[in-house]
Coordinates of C-alpha atoms in Angstrom, one line a residue:
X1 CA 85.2 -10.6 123.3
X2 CA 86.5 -6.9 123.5
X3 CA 82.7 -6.0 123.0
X4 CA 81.6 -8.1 126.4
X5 CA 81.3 -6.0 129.5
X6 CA 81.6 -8.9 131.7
X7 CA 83.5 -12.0 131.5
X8 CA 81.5 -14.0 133.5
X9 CA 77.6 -15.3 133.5
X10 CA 75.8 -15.4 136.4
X11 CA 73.8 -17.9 138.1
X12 CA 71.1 -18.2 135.4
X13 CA 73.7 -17.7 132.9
X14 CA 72.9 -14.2 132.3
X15 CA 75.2 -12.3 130.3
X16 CA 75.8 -8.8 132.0
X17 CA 74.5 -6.1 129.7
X18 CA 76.3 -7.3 126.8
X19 CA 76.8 -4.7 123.6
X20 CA 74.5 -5.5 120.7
X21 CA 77.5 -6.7 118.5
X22 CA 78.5 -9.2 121.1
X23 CA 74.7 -10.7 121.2
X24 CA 75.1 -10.5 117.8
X25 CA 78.6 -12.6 117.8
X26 CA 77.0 -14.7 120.3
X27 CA 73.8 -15.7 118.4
X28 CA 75.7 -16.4 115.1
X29 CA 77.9 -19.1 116.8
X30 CA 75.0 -20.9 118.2
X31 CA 73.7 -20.1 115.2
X32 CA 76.1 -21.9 113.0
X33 CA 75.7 -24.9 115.0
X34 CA 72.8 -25.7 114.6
X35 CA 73.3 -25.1 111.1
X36 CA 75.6 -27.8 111.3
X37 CA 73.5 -30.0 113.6
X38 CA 70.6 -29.3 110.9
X39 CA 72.6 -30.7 107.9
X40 CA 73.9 -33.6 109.3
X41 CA 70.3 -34.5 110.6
X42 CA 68.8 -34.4 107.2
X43 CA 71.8 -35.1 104.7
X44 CA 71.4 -38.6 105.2
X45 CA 67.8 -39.0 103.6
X46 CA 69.5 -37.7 99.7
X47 CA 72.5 -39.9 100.3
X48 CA 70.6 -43.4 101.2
X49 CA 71.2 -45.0 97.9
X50 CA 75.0 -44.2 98.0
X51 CA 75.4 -45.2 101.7
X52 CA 73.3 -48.3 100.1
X53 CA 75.8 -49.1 97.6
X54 CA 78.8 -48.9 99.8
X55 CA 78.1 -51.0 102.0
X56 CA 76.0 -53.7 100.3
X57 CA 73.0 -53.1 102.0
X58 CA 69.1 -52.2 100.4
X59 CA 67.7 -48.6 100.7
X60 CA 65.3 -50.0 103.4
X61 CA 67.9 -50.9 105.2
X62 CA 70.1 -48.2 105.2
X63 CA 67.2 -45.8 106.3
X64 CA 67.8 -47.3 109.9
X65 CA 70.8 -45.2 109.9
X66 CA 68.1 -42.2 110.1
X67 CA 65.9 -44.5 112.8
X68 CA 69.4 -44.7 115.0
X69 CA 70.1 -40.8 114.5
X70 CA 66.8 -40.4 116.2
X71 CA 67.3 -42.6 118.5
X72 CA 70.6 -41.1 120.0
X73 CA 68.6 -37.5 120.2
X74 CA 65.8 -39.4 122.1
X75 CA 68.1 -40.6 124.3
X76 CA 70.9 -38.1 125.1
X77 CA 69.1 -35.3 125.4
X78 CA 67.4 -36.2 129.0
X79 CA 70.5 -38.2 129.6
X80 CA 73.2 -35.4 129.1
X81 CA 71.3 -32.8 130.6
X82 CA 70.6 -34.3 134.1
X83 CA 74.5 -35.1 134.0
X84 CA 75.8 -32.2 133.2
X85 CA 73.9 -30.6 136.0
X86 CA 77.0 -29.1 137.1
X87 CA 78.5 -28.0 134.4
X88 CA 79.0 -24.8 133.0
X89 CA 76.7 -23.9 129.9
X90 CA 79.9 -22.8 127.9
X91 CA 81.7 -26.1 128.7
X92 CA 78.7 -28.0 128.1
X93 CA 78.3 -26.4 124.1
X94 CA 81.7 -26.9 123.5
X95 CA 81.3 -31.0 124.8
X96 CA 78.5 -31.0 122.6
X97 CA 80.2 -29.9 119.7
X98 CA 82.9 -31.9 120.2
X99 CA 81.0 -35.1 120.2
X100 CA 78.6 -34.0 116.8
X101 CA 82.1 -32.9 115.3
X102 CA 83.7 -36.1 115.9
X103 CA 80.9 -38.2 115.1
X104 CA 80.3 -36.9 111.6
X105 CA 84.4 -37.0 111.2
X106 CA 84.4 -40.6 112.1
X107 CA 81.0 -41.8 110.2
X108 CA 82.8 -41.0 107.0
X109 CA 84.9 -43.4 107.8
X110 CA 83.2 -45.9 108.8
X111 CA 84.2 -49.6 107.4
X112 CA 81.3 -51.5 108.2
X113 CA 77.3 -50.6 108.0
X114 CA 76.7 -51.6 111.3
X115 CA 79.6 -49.0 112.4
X116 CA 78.3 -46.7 110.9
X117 CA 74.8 -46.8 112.0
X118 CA 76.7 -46.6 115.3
X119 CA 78.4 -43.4 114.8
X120 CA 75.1 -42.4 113.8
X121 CA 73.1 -43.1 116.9
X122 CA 76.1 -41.0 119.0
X123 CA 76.4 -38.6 116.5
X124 CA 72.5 -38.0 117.4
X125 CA 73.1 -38.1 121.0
X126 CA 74.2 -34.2 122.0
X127 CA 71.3 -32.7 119.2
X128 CA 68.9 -32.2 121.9
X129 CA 71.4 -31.1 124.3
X130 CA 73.0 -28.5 122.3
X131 CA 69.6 -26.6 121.3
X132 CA 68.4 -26.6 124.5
X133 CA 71.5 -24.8 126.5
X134 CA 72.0 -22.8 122.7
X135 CA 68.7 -21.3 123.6
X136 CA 68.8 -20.7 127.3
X137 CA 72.1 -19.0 126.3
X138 CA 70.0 -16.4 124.1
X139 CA 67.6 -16.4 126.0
X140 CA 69.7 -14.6 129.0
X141 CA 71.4 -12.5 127.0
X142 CA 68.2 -10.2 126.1
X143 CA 64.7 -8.5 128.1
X144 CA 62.3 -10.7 128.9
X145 CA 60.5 -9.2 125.8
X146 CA 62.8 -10.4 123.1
X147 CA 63.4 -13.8 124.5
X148 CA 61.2 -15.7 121.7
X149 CA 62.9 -13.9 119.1
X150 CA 66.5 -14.5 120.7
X151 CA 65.9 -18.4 120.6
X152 CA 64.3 -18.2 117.4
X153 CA 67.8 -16.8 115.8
X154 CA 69.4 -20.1 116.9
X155 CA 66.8 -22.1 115.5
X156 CA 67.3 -20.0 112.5
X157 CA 70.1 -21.9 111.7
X158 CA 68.1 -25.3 111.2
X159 CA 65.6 -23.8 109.0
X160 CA 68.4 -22.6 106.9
X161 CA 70.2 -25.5 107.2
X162 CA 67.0 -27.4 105.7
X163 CA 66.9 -24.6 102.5
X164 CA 70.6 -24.7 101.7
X165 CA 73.3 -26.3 104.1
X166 CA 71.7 -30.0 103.5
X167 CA 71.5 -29.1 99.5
X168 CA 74.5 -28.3 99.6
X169 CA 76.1 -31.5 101.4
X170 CA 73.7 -34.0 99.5
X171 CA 74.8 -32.3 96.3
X172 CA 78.6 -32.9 97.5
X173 CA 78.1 -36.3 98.7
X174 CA 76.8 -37.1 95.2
X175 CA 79.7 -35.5 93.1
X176 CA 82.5 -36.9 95.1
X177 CA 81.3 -39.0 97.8
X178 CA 79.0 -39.7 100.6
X179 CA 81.4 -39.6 103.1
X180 CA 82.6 -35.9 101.7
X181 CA 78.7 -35.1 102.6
X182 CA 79.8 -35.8 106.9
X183 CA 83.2 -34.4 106.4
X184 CA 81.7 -31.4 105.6
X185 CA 79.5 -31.2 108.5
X186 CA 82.1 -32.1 111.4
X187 CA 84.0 -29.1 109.8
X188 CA 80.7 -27.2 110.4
X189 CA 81.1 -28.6 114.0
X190 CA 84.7 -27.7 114.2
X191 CA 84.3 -24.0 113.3
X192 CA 81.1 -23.8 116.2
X193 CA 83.6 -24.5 118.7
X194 CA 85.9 -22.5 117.2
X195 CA 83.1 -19.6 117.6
X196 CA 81.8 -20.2 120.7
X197 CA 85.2 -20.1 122.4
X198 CA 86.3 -16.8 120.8
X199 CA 82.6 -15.2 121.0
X200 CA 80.8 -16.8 124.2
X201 CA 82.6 -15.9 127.7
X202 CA 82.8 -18.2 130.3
X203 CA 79.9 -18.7 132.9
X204 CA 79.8 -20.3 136.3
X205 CA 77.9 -23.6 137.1
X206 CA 74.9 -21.8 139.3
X207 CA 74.5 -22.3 142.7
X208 CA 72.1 -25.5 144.1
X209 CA 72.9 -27.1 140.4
X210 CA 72.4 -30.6 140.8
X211 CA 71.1 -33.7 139.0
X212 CA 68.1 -33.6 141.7
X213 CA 67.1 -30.7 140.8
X214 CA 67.1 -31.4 137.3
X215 CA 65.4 -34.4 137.7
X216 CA 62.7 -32.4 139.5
X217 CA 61.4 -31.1 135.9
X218 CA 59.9 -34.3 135.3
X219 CA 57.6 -33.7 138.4
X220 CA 55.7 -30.7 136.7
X221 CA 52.6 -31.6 134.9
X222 CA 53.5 -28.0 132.7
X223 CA 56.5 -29.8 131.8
X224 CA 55.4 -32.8 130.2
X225 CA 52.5 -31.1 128.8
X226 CA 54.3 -28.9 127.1
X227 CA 56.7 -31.7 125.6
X228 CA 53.5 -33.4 124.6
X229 CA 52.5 -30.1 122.3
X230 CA 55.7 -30.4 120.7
X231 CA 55.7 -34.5 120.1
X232 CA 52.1 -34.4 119.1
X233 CA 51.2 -31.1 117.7
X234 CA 54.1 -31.2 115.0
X235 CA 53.9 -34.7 114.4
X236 CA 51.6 -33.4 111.7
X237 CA 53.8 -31.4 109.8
X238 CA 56.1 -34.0 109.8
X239 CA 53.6 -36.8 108.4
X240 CA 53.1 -34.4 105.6
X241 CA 56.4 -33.5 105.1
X242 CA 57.9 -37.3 104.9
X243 CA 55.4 -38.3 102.3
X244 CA 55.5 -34.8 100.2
X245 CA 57.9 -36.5 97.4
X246 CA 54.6 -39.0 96.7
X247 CA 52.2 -36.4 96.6
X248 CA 53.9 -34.4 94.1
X249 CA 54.9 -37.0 91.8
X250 CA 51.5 -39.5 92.1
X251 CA 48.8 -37.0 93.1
X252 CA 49.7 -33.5 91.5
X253 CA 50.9 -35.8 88.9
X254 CA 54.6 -33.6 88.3
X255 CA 57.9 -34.2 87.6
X256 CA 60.5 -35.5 89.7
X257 CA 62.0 -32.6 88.7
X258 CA 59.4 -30.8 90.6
X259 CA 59.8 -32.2 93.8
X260 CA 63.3 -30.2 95.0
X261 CA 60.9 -27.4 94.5
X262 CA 58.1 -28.6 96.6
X263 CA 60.4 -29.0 99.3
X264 CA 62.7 -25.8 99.1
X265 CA 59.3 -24.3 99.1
X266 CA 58.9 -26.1 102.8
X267 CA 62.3 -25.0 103.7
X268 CA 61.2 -21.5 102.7
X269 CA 58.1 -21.7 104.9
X270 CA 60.1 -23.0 107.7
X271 CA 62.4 -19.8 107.7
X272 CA 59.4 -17.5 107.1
X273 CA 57.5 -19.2 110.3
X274 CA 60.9 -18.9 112.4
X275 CA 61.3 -15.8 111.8
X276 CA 57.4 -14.6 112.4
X277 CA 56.7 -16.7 115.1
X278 CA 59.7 -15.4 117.2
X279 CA 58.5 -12.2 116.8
X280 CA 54.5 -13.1 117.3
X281 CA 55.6 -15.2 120.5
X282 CA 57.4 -12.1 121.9
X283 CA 53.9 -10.7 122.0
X284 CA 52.0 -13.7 123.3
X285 CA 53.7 -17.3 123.9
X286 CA 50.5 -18.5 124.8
X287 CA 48.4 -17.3 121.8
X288 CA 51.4 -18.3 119.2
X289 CA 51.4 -21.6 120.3
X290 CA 47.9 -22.0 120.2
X291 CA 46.7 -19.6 116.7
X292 CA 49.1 -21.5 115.2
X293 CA 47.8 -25.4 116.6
X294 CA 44.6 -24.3 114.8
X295 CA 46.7 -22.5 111.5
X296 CA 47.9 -26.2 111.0
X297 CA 44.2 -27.6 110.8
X298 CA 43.6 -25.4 108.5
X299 CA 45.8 -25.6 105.9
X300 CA 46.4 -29.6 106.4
X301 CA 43.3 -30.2 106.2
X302 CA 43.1 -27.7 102.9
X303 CA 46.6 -30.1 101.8
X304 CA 44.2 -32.8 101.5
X305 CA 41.0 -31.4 99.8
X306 CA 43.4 -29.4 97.1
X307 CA 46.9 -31.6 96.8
X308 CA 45.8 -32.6 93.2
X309 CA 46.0 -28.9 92.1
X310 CA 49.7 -28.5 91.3
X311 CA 49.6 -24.7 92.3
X312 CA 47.6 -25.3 96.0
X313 CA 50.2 -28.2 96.7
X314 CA 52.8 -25.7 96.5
X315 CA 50.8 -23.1 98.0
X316 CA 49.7 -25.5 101.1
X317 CA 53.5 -27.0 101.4
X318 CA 55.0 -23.4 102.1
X319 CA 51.9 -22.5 104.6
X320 CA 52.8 -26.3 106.6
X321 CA 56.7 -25.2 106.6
X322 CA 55.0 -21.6 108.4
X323 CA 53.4 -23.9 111.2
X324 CA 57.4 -24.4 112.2
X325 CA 56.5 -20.3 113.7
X326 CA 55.4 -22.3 117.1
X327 CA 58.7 -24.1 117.5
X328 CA 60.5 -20.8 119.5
X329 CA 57.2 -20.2 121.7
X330 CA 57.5 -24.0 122.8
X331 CA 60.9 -24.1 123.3
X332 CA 60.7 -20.4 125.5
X333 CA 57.4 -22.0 127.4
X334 CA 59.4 -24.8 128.4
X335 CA 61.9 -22.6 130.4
X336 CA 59.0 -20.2 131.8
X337 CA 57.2 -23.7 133.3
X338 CA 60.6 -25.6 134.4
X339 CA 61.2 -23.6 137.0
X340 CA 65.1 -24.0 138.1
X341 CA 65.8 -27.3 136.1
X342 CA 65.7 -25.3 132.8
X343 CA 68.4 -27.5 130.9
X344 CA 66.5 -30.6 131.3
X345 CA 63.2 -29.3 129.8
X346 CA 64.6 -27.4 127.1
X347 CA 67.0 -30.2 126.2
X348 CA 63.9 -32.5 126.1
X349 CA 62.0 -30.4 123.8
X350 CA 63.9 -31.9 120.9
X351 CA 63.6 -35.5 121.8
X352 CA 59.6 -34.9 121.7
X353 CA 60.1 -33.4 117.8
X354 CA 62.2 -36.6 117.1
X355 CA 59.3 -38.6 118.2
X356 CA 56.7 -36.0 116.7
X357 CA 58.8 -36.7 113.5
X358 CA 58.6 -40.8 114.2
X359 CA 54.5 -40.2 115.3
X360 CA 54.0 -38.8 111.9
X361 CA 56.0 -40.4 109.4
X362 CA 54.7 -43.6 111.0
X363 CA 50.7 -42.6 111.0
X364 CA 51.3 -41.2 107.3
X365 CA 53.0 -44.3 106.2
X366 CA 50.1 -46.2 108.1
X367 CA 47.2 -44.4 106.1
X368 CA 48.9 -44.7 102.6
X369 CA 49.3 -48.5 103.0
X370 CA 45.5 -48.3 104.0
X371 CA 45.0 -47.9 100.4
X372 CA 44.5 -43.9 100.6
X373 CA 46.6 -41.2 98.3
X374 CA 49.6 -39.7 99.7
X375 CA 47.6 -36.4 100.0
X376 CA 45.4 -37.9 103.3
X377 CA 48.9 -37.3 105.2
X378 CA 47.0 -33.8 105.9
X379 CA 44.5 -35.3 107.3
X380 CA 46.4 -37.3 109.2
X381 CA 48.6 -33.8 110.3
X382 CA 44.9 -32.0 111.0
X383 CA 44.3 -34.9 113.2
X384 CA 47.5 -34.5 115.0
X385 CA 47.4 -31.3 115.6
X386 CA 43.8 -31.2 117.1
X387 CA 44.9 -33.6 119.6
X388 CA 47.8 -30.8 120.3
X389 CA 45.4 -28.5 120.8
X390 CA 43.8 -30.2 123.1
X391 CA 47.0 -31.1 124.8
X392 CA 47.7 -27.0 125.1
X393 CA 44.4 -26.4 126.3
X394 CA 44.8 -28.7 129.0
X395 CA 47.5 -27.1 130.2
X396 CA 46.2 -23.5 130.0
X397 CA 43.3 -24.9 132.1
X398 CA 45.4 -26.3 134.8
X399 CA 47.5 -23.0 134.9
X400 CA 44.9 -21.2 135.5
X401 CA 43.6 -23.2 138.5
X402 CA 46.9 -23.1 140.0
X403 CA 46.6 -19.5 139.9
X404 CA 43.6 -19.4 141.3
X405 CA 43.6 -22.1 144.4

């Protein structure tokens, strides 16, 4: 704190010429929380037969504990942010974090299945919330010109979270116990709070902050056409990525063995694309979002023509984990086009990858009943992210009317 030249944020929660080491202190507590909110999100799916087991329930069923997850990020993202209106940003991560840390704490205790898929659903419900603020937080805190790459260090935390922190927790929940697995993470969710109140100073709520003017985000065509890049656009990566297990096993025709690799290899991509993207998006939001909209075409569509070759499945799988590199441009778009209800938008972009992930695992799932291989999911993500395109092209057309009347 020593390293903070001011001790109090300013209306846009803008932290006064902070030192790089306190940035730096900064960005690693948000940081670690969304590592945490990361590997709780994703645990789950490598502990389904063991939550199965405990509580007498079949796989299926069980994997509506993932459905009610998503569900409570839907929900509470939107929902928090337009009722915190008035709170301070620094209250309002430390609430968050309170609520995912408790929620993980109590779901490994929960007696019943239908308890638990209630913790679930409000462990789920400040996700949305908590990346949003996390990123208008870094955001502030650096130039305009380093504001993709400052939100793209939060995020960093997720894709990390997706190479080793959920690993990790499965691997734990498996050795000892499944409920070790969400112990684990509400720790993770204990020593964020911990962080943010030695690292983050306090802010004050900004002046005209209301619920109204929250709610006046969802007047802005930019607004919703922006969310609708994010729910459609990656909706692709995500029909891929919930079917990639399959396309190993029945259309490369590998191990099971194999298929941790496949997907630390989309974990790897994920990281790489975070990390390139920020830095791309610092250069051109606009053309990030957009170069990479019609990257994803490509190499979906090449997933398809070339998933039966063992080395291009690989090869494709780590260039769909890249297409994550337009997550940080979206996010940092939706604050340039909200205007002054900034929390509400940037909340909301993370219920729109929720239902992006629903959209695809759903139209993947839906093609592969159809009788087709698992490896049409790319086409299915090529689709998906065409009609993205077309989404983000609509809304570059419009901006540029606006301008112009």
């Amino acid at each position: 704190m020593s390293d903070i030249t001011a001790d109090v944020i300013d209306s846009q929660s803008v932290l006064e010429t902070p030192s790089r080491a306190a940035i730096a202190l900064v960005t690693l507590a948000l940081a670690v929380g969304s590592f945490g909110i990361g590997t709780g999100e994703f645990v789950i799916m490598g502990l389904l037969p063991e939550v199965a087991n405990t509580f007498g329930v079949s796989t299926p069923q069980a994997g509506h504990v993932i459905s009610a997850y998503a569900l409570g990020v839907v929900v509470g993202a939107p929902i928090i942010a337009v009722l915190a209106a008035k709170m301070a940003r620094r209250t309002l991560l430390l609430l968050m974090m309170a609520i995912f840390a408790a929620g993980n704490i109590s779901s490994a205790f929960a007696p019943s299945f239908e308890s638990f898929a209630a913790l679930r659903f409000i462990t789920g419900l400040p996700h949305g919330a908590y990346f949003g603020v996390a990123a208008l937080v870094a955001a502030s805190m650096v130039p305009v010109h380093r504001r993709v790459r400052a939100v793209g260090q939060v995020m960093l935390g997720l894709t990390i979270a997706t190479l080793i922190g959920t690993p990790i927790a499965t691997f734990l929940g498996q050795i000892l116990n499944w409920r070790a697995a969400f112990m684990l993470v509400g720790g993770i969710g204990l020593a964020t709070m911990l962080l943010i109140a030695l690292f983050l100073p306090k802010d004050r709520v900004e002046e005209g902050a209301s619920i109204t003017r929250e709610l006046g985000a969802l007047k802005r065509i930019q607004v919703w056409l922006t969310l609708g890049i994010a729910a459609v656009g990656f909706g692709g990566m995500f029909s891929v990525f919930s079917y990639v297990a399959t396309t190993t096993t029945q259309v490369a025709g590998l191990g099971t063995a194999m298929v941790p690799v496949v997907l630390a290899l989309f974990g790897i991509g994920m990281n790489v694309g975070n990390v390139v993207g920020s830095r791309l998006g610092d250069l051109s939001i606009k053309g990030t979002i957009g170069g990479m909209m019609v990257f994803n075409v490509i190499v979906m569509t090449l997933f398809s023509l070339t998933a039966a070759n063992p080395i291009m499945l690989c090869l494709c799988v780590f260039l769909i984990g890249c297409g994550f590199a337009a997550c940080p441009a979206v996010q940092t778009r939706l604050m340039d086009v909200a205007a002054d209800a900034q929390t509400l938008a940037a909340a909301s972009n993370h219920s729109a990858f929720n239902i992006a992930n629903a959209l695809g695992a759903w139209l993947g799932g839906m093609v592969i009943a159809w009788g087709f291989t698992a490896a049409a999911t790319g086409y299915v993500g090529a689709v998906l992210s065409v009609l993205g395109l077309v989404v983000f092209g609509i809304s570059i057309a419009l901006e540029r009317n606006s301008r112009s009347a």
